[in-house]
Short mmCIF file of C-alpha atoms in Angstrom, two decimals:
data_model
loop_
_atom_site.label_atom_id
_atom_site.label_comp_id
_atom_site.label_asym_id
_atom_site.label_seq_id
_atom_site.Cartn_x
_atom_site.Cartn_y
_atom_site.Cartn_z
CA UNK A 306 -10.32 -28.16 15.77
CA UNK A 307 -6.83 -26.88 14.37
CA UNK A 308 -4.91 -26.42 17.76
CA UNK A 309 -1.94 -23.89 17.64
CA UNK A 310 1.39 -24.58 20.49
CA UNK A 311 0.92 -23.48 23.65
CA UNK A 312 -0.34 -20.45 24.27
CA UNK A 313 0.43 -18.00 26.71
CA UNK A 314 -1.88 -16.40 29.40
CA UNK A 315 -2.57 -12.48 29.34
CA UNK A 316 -1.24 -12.14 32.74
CA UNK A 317 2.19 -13.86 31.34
CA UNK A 318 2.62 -12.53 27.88
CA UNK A 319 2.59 -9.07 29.03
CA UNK A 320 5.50 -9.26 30.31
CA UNK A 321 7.30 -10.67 27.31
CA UNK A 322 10.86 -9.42 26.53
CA UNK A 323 10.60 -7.95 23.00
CA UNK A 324 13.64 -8.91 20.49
CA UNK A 325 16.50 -6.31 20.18
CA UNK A 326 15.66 -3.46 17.60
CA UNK A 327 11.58 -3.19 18.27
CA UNK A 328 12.02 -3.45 22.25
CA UNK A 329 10.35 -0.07 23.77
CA UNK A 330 11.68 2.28 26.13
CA UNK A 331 9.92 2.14 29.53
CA UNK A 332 7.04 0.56 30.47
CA UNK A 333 3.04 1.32 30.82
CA UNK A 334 0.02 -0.36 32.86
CA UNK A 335 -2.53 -2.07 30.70
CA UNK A 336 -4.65 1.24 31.03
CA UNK A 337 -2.23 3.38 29.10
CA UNK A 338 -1.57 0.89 26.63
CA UNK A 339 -5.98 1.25 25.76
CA UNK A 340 -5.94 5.48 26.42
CA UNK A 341 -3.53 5.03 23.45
CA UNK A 342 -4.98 2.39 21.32
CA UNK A 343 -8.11 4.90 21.17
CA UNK A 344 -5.90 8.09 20.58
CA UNK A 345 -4.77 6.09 17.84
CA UNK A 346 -8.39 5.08 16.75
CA UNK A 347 -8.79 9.13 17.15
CA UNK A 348 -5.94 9.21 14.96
CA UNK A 349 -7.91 7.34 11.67
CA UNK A 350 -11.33 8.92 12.94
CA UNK A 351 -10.43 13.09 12.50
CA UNK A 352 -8.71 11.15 9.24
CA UNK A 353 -11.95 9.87 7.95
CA UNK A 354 -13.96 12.81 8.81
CA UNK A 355 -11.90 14.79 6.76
CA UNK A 356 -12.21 12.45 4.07
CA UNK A 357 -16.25 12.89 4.14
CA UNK A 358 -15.60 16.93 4.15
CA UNK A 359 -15.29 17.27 0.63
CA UNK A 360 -17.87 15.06 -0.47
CA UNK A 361 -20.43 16.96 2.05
CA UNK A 362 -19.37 20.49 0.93
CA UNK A 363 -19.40 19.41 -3.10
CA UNK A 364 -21.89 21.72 -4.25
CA UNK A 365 -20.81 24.61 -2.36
CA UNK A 366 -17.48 24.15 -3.05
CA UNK A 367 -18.25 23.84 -6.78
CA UNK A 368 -20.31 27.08 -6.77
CA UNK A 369 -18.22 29.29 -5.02
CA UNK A 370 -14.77 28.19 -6.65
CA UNK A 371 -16.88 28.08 -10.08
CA UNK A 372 -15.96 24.58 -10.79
CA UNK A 373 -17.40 22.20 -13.65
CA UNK A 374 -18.04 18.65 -12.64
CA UNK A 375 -15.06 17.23 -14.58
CA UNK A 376 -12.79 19.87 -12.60
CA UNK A 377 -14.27 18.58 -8.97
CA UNK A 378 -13.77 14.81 -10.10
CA UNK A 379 -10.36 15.49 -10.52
CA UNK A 380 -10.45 17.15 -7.47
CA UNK A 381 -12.00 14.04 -6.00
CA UNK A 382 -9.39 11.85 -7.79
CA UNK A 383 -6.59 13.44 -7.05
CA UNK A 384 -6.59 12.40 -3.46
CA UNK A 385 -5.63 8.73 -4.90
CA UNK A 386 -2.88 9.88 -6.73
CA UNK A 387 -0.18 9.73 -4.30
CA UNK A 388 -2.06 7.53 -1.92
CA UNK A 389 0.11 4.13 -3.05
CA UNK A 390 3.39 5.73 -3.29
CA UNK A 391 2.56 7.28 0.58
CA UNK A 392 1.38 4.13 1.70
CA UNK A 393 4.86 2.21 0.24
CA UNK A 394 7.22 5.04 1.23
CA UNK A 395 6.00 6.64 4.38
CA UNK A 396 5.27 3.07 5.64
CA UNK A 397 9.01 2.05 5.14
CA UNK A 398 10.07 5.17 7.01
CA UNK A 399 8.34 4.11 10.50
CA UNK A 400 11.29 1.67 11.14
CA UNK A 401 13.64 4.03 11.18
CA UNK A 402 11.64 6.92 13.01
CA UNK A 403 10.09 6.86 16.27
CA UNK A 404 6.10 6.94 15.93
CA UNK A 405 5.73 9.13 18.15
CA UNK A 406 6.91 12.10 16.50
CA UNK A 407 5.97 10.23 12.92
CA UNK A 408 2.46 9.99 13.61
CA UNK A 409 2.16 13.79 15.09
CA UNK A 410 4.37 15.20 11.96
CA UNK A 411 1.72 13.31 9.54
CA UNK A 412 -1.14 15.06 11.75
CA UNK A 413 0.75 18.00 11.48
CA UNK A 414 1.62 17.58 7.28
CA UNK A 415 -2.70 17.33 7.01
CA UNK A 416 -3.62 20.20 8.91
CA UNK A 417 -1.28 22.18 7.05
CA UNK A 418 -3.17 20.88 3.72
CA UNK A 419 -6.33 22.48 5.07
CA UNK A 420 -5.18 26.07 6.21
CA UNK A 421 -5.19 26.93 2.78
CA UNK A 422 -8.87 25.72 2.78
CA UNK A 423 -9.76 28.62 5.07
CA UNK A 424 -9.67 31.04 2.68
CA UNK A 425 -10.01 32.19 -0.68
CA UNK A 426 -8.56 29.35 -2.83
CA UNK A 427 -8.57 28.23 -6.30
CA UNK A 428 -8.56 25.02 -8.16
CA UNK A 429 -5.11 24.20 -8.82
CA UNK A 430 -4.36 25.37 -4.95
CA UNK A 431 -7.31 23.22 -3.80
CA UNK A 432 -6.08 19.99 -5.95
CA UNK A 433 -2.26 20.21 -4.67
CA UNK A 434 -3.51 20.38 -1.22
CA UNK A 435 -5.54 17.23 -1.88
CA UNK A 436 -2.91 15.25 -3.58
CA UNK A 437 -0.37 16.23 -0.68
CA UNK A 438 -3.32 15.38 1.94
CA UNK A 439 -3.35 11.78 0.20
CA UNK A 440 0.52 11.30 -0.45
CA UNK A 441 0.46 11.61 4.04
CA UNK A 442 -2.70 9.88 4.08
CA UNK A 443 -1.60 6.73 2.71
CA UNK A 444 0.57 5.01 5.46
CA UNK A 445 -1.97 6.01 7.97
CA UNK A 446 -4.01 2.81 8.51
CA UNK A 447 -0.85 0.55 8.77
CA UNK A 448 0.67 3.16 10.65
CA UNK A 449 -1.99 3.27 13.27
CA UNK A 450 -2.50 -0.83 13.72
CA UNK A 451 1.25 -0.82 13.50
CA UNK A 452 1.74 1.47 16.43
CA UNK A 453 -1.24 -0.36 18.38
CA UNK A 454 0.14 -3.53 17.93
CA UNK A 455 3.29 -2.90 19.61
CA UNK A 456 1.58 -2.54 22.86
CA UNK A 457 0.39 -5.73 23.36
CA UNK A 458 0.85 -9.57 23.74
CA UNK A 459 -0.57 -11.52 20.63
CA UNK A 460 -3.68 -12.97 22.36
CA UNK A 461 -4.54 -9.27 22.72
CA UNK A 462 -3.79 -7.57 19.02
CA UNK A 463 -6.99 -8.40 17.27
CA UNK A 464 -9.15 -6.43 19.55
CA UNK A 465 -6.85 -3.53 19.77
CA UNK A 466 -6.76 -3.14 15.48
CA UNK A 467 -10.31 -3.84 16.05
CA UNK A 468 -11.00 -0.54 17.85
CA UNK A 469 -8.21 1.19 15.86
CA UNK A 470 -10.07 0.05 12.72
CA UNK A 471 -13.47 1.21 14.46
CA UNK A 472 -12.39 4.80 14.05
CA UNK A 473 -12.47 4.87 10.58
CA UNK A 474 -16.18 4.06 10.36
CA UNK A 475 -16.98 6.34 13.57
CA UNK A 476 -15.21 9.03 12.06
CA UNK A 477 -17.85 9.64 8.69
CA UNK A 478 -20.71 8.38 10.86
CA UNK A 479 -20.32 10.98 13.82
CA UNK A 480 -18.90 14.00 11.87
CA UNK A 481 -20.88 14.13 8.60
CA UNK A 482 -24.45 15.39 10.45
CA UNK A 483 -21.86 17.58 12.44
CA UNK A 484 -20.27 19.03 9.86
CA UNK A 485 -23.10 19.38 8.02
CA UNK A 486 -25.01 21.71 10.10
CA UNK A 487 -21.04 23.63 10.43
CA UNK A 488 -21.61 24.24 6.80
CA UNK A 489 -25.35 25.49 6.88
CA UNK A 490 -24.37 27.35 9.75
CA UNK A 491 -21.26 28.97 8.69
CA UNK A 492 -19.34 27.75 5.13
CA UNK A 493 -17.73 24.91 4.05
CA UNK A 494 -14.23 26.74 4.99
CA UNK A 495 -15.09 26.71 8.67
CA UNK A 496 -15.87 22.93 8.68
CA UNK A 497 -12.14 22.16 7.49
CA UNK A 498 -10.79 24.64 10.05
CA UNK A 499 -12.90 22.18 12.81
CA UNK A 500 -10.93 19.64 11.49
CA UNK A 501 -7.62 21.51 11.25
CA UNK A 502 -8.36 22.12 15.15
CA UNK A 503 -9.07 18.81 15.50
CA UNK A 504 -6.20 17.46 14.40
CA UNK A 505 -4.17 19.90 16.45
CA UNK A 506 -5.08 19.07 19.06
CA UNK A 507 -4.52 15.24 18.94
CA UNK A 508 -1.02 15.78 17.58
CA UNK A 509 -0.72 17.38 20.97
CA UNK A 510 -1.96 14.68 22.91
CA UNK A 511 -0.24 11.83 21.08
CA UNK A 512 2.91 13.86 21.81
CA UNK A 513 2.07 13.75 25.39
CA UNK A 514 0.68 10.82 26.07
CA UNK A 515 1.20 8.49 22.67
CA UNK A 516 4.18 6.50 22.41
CA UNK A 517 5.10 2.40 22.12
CA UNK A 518 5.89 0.36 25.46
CA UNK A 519 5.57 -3.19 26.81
CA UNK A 520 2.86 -3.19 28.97
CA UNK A 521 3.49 -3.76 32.72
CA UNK A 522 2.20 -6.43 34.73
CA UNK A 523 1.31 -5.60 38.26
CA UNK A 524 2.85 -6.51 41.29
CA UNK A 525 5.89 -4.97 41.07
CA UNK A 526 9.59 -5.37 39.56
CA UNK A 527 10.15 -8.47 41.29
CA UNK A 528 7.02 -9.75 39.75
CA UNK A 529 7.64 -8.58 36.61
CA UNK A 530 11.12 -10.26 36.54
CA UNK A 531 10.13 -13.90 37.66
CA UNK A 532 7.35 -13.67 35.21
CA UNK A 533 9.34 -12.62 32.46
CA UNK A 534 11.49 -15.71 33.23
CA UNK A 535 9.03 -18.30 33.72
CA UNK A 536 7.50 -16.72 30.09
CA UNK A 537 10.99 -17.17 28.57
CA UNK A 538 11.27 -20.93 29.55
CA UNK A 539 7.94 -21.89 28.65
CA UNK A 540 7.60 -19.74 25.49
CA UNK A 541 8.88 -21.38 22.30
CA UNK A 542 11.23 -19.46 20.20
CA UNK A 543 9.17 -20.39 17.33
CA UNK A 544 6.33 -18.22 18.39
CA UNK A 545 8.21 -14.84 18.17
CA UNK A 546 8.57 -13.03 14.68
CA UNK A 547 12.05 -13.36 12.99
CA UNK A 548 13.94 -11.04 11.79
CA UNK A 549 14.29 -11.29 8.06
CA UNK A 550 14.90 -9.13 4.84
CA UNK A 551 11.66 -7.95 3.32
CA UNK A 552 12.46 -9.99 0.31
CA UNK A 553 12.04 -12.64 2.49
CA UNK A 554 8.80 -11.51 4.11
CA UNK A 555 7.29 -10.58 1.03
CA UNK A 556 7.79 -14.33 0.02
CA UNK A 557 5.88 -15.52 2.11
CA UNK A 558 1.60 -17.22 1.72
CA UNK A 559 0.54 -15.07 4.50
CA UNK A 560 1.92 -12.13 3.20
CA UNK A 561 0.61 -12.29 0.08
CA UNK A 562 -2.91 -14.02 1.17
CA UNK A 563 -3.34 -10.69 3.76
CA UNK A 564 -2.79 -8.30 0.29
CA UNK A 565 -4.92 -10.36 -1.84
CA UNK A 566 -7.80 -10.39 0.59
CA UNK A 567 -8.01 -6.65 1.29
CA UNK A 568 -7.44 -5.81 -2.47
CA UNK A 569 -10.97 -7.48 -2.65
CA UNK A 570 -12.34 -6.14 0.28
CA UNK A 571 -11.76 -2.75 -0.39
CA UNK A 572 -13.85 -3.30 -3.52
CA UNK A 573 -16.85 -2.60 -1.43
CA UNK A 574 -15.12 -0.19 0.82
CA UNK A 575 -14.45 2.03 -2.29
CA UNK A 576 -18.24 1.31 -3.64
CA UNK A 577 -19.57 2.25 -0.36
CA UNK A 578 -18.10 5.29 -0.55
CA UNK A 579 -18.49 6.09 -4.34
CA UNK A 580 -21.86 4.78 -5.37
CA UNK A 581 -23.72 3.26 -2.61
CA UNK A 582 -25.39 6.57 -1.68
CA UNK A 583 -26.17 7.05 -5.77
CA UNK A 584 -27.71 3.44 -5.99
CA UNK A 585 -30.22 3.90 -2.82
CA UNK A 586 -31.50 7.43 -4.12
CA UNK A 587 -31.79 6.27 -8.40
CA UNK A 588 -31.75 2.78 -8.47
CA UNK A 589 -33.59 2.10 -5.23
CA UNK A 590 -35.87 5.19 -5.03
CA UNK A 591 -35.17 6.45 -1.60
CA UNK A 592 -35.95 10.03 -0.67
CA UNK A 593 -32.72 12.30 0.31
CA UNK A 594 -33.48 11.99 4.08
CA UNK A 595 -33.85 7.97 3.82
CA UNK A 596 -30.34 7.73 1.76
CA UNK A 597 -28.41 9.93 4.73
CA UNK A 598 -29.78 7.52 6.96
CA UNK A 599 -29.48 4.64 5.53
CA UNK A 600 -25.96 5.54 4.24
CA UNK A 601 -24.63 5.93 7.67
CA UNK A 602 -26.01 2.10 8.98
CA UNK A 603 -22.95 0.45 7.25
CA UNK A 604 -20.61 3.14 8.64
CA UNK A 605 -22.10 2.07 12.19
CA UNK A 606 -22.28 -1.39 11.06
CA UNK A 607 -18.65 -1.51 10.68
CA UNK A 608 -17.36 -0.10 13.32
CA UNK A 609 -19.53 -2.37 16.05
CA UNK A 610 -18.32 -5.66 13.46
CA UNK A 611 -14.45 -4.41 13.76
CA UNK A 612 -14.53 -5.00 17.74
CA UNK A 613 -16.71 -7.67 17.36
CA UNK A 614 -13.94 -9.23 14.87
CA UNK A 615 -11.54 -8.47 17.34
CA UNK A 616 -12.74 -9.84 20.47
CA UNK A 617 -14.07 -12.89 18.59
CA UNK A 618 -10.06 -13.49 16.78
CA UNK A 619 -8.73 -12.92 20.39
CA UNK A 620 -11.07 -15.45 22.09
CA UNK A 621 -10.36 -17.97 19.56
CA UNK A 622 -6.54 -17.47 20.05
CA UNK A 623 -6.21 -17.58 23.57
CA UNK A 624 -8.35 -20.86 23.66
CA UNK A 625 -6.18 -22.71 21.46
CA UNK A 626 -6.80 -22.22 17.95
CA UNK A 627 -4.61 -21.89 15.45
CA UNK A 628 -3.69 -18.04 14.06
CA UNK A 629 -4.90 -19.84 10.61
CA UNK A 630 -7.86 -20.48 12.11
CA UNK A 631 -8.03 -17.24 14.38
CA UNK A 632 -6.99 -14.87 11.86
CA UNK A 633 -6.81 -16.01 8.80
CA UNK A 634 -10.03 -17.86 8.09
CA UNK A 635 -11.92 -15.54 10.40
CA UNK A 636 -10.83 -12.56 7.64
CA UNK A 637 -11.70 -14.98 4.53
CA UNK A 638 -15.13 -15.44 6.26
CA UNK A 639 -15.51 -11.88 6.99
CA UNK A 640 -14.94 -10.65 2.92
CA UNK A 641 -17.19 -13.80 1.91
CA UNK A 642 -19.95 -12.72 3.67
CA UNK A 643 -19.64 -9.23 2.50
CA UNK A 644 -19.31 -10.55 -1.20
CA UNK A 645 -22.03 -12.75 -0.41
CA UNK A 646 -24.48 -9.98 1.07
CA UNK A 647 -23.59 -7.55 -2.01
CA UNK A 648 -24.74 -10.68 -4.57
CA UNK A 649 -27.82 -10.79 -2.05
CA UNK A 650 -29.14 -7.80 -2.22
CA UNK A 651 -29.46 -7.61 -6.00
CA UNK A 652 -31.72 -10.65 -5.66
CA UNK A 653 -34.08 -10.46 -2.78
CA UNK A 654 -37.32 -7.12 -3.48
CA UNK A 655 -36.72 -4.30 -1.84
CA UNK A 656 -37.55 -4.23 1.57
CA UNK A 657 -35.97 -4.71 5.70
CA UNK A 658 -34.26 -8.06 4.24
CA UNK A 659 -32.59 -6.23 1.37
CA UNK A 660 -31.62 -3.39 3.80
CA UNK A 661 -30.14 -5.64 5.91
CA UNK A 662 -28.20 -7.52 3.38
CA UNK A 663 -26.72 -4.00 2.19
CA UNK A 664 -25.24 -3.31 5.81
CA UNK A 665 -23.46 -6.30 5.71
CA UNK A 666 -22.19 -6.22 2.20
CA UNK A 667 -20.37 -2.69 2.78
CA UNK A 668 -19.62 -3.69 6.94
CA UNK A 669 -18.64 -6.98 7.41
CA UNK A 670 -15.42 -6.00 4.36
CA UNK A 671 -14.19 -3.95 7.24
CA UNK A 672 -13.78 -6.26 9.92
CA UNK A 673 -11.81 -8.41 8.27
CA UNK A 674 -8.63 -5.81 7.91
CA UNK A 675 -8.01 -5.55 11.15
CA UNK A 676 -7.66 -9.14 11.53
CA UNK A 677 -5.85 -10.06 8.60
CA UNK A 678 -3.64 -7.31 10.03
CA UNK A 679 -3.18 -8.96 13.11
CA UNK A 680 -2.31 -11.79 11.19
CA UNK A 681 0.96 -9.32 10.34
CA UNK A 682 1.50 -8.59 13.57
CA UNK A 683 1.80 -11.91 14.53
CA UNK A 684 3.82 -12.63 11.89
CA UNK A 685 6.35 -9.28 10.95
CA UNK A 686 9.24 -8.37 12.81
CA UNK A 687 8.63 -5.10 15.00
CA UNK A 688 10.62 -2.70 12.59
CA UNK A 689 9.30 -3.79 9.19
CA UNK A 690 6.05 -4.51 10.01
CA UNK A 691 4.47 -0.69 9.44
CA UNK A 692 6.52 -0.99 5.67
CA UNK A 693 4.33 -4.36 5.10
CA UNK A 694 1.31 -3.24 6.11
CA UNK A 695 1.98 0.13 4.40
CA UNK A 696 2.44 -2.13 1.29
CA UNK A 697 -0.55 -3.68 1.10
CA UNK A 698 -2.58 -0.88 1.59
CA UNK A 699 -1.42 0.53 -1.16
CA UNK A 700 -2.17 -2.71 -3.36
CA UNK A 701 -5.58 -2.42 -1.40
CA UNK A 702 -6.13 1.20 -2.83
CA UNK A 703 -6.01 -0.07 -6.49
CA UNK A 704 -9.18 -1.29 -5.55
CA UNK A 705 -10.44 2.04 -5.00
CA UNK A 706 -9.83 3.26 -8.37
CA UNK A 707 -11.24 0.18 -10.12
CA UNK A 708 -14.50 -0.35 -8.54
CA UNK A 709 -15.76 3.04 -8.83
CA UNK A 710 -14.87 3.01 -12.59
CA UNK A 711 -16.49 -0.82 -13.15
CA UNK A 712 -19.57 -0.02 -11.51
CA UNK A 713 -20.02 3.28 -13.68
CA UNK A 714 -19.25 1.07 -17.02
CA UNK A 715 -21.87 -1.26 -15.31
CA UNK A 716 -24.30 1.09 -15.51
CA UNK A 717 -23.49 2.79 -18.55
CA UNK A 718 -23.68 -0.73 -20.59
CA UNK A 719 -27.49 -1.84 -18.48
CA UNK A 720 -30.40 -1.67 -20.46
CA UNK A 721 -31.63 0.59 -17.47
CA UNK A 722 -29.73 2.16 -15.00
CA UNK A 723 -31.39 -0.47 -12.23
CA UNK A 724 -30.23 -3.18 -14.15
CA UNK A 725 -26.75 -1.34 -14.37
CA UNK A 726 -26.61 -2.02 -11.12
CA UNK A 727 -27.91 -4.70 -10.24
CA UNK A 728 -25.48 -6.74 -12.64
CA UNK A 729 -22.27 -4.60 -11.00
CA UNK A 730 -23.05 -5.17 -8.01
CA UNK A 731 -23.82 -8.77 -8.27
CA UNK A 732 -20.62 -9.01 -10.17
CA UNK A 733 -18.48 -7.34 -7.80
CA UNK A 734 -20.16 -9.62 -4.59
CA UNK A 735 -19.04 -12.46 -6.75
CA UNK A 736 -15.68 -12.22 -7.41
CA UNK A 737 -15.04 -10.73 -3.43
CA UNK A 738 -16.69 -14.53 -2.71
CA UNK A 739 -13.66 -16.00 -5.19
CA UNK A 740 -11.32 -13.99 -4.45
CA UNK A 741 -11.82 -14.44 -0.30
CA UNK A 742 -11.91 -17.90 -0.79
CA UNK A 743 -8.51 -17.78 -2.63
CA UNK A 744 -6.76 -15.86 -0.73
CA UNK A 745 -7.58 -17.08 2.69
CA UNK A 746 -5.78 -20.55 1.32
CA UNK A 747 -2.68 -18.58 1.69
CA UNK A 748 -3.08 -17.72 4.75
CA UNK A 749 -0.75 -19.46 7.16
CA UNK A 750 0.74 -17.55 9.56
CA UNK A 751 1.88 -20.30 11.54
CA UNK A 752 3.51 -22.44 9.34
CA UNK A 753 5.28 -19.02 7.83
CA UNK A 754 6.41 -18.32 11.25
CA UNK A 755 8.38 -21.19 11.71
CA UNK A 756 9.34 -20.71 8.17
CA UNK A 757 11.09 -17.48 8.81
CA UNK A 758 12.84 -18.57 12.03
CA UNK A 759 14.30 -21.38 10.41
CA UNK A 760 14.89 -18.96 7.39
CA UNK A 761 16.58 -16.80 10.31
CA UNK A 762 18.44 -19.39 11.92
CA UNK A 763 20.22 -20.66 9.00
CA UNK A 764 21.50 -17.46 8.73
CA UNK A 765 22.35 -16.45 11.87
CA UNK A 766 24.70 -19.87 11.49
CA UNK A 767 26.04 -19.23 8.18
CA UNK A 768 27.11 -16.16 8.87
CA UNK A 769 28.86 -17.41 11.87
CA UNK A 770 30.78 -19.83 9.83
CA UNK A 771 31.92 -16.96 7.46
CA UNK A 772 32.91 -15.06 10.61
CA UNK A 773 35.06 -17.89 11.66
#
């Protein structure tokens, strides 16, 4: 097996002196570093629900604001509009402003897009609210691994952007039903004000309780202090992310492998969203209870395969593999078998098997971001590394405007609307297979790691010479 350098023990790397410029202020047990890492999976869940809001209150949003179905697909649309430009810019921003207050303004910024919602609105009010909500939207997955990532050692990231990366597949899963009955019960208006109080009340507790820290080791400050210098002589240099201008960064395999792999895996993220609920009830035949349940297995699906992904990347880390091997071809494998799953399904009769191969296809996708992001943890310097990730999720949401728009021309152009399908699906499955498979050669976050401390080094000594 590919064997990585030493690697450091839990109980040591905790206690791991950050470099200057992403070091933390104070410290926190191991406990508070989790109660955070699932505010912050809180964070992406209230996030997702909202997302699933407008898509569960369609028709009655339709009827009473008297829209036509071209004015609600714009509607639907328009949440993308800003989403890439949020992503890049917002993303840069969290290196120069503490995430604590960041991530509770953002909070903030969407509950203020749905007061509006609570009353009489219009279309034109109702489509600037959701192009704001998606321009604040956008940096909020890198944002949220980002933030999680600084509070632990790297044998422990993958697990903790696991369960971050969980709440955006809890959040649809155990709100739609909810909100559902809010809107038989009541009106569509009260089930964003749930969320509005939702999210008010997390951007309360993140501001008490969120926050980035090195987690303490126990036993005390003398403890702490011998460990962290036993950990400094045995740790290589190499090991720790560098320092380096972004044009550097975004030179690098790893970099670009990471973006390449979750442009293709948000192919079926975007179709699971879009269409999959469409294909079970016309091109399957399922009744409208059967597609509500069977919609939400992938949802569920995901979020038990992004700790799974997690646990399994950390476990191969910590006994000695590689982060290619940990990481990188552990993501690759993860998109594969999605793409693999979605070519499946088109092939097999209907039936359990088929079902089964349609969980994966729009689950296993999922996984794989949080560790690919890892990946970028290991790899990006503290302070830029919520700008990189906020980069390639916006490269990842062009997916989410082509898919939706291939499939339909897939469909359109099949003999039948089965066949339509069948051959878009198969298609897209495909090409996530190729495309997983190219990508994950790029991945290399070792090598790149060294790369950029030499890259660093050289630097650091020419610019010494120049001083002299």
């Amino acid at each position: 097996m590919t064997k990585q350098p030493e690697v450091l023990s839990s109980a040591e790397a905790v206690d791991v002196e950050q470099p200057a410029g992403e070091r933390p202020q104070g410290k926190m047990t191991p406990f508070r570093a989790w109660s955070i890492t699932i505010l912050l999976a809180l964070f992406l869940f209230i996030n997702y629900a909202d997302k699933a809001v407008l898509g569960l209150a369609g028709s009655d949003i339709k009827v009473d604001l008297g829209l036509t179905a071209a004015q609600y697909g714009v509607v639907q649309s328009g949440f993308y509009w800003l989403f890439a430009i949020g992503a890049l810019s917002l993303g840069a921003l969290s290196s120069r402003i503490n995430l604590r207050w960041y991530l509770a303004i953002l909070m903030l910024v969407w509950v203020a897009t749905m007061v509006p919602l609570l009353g009489t609105i219009g279309f034109s009010a109702l489509l600037i609210c959701r192009v704001i909500l998606g321009f604040a939207v956008g940096p909020a997955y890198a944002l949220a691994n980002h933030s999680a990532q600084s509070l632990f050692p790297a044998e422990k990231r993958a697990l903790a952007s696991g369960v971050v990366t969980a709440g955006s597949s809890l959040g649809p899963l155990v709100m739609a039903p909810i909100l559902t009955w809010i809107i038989v019960q009541w009106d569509w208006h009260t089930a964003f004000g749930v969320i509005a109080a939702a999210g008010l009340v997390w951007a309360v507790l993140w501001l008490i309780f969120g926050g980035s820290s090195k987690v303490e080791r126990k036993g005390g400050a003398g403890a702490g202090v011998a460990a962290t210098k036993a950990v400094k002589a045995a740790k290589s240099k190499d090991d720790e992310p560098a320092n380096v201008p972004y044009r550097v960064l975004l030179g690098t395999s790893t970099i670009i492998g990471i973006a390449a792999l979750n442009f293709f895996s948000y192919w079926s993220t975007s179709l699971k969203v879009a269409w999959l609920p469409v294909y079970l009830a016309d091109g399957l035949g399922y009744d409208t209870l059967a597609v509500g349940r069977l919609a939400a297995l992938p949802f569920a699906a995901a979020a038990v395969f992004s700790i799974a992904a997690g646990f399994f990347s950390n476990w191969l880390y910590k006994r000695g593999y590689s982060r290619q091997v940990s990481r990188g071809y552990l993501a690759g494998a993860l998109v594969a078998g999605a793409g693999l799953s979605m070519w499946g399904f088109t092939v097999v009769p209907q039936g359990v098997f088929q079902m089964v191969l349609v969980i994966l296809a729009f689950s296993l996708n999922t996984a794989s971001i949080g560790v690919g992001f890892t990946a970028l943890g290991d790899l990006v310097y503290g302070k830029k590394r919520g700008g990189i990730m906020g980069g390639i999720v916006a490269i990842s949401s062009l997916a989410g405007i082509l898919s939706p728009l291939f499939l339909g021309w897939t469909i359109t152009a099949g003999a039948t609307a089965v066949e339509g399908y069948e051959k878009g699906f198969a298609m897209v499955g495909i090409m996530m297979v190729a495309g997983a498979a190219v990508a994950t050669f790029f991945i290399r976050p070792d090598k790149d790691l060294l790369k950029l401390r030499a890259w660093a080094d050289k630097n650091a000594e020419n610019e010494k010479e120049a001083a002299s």
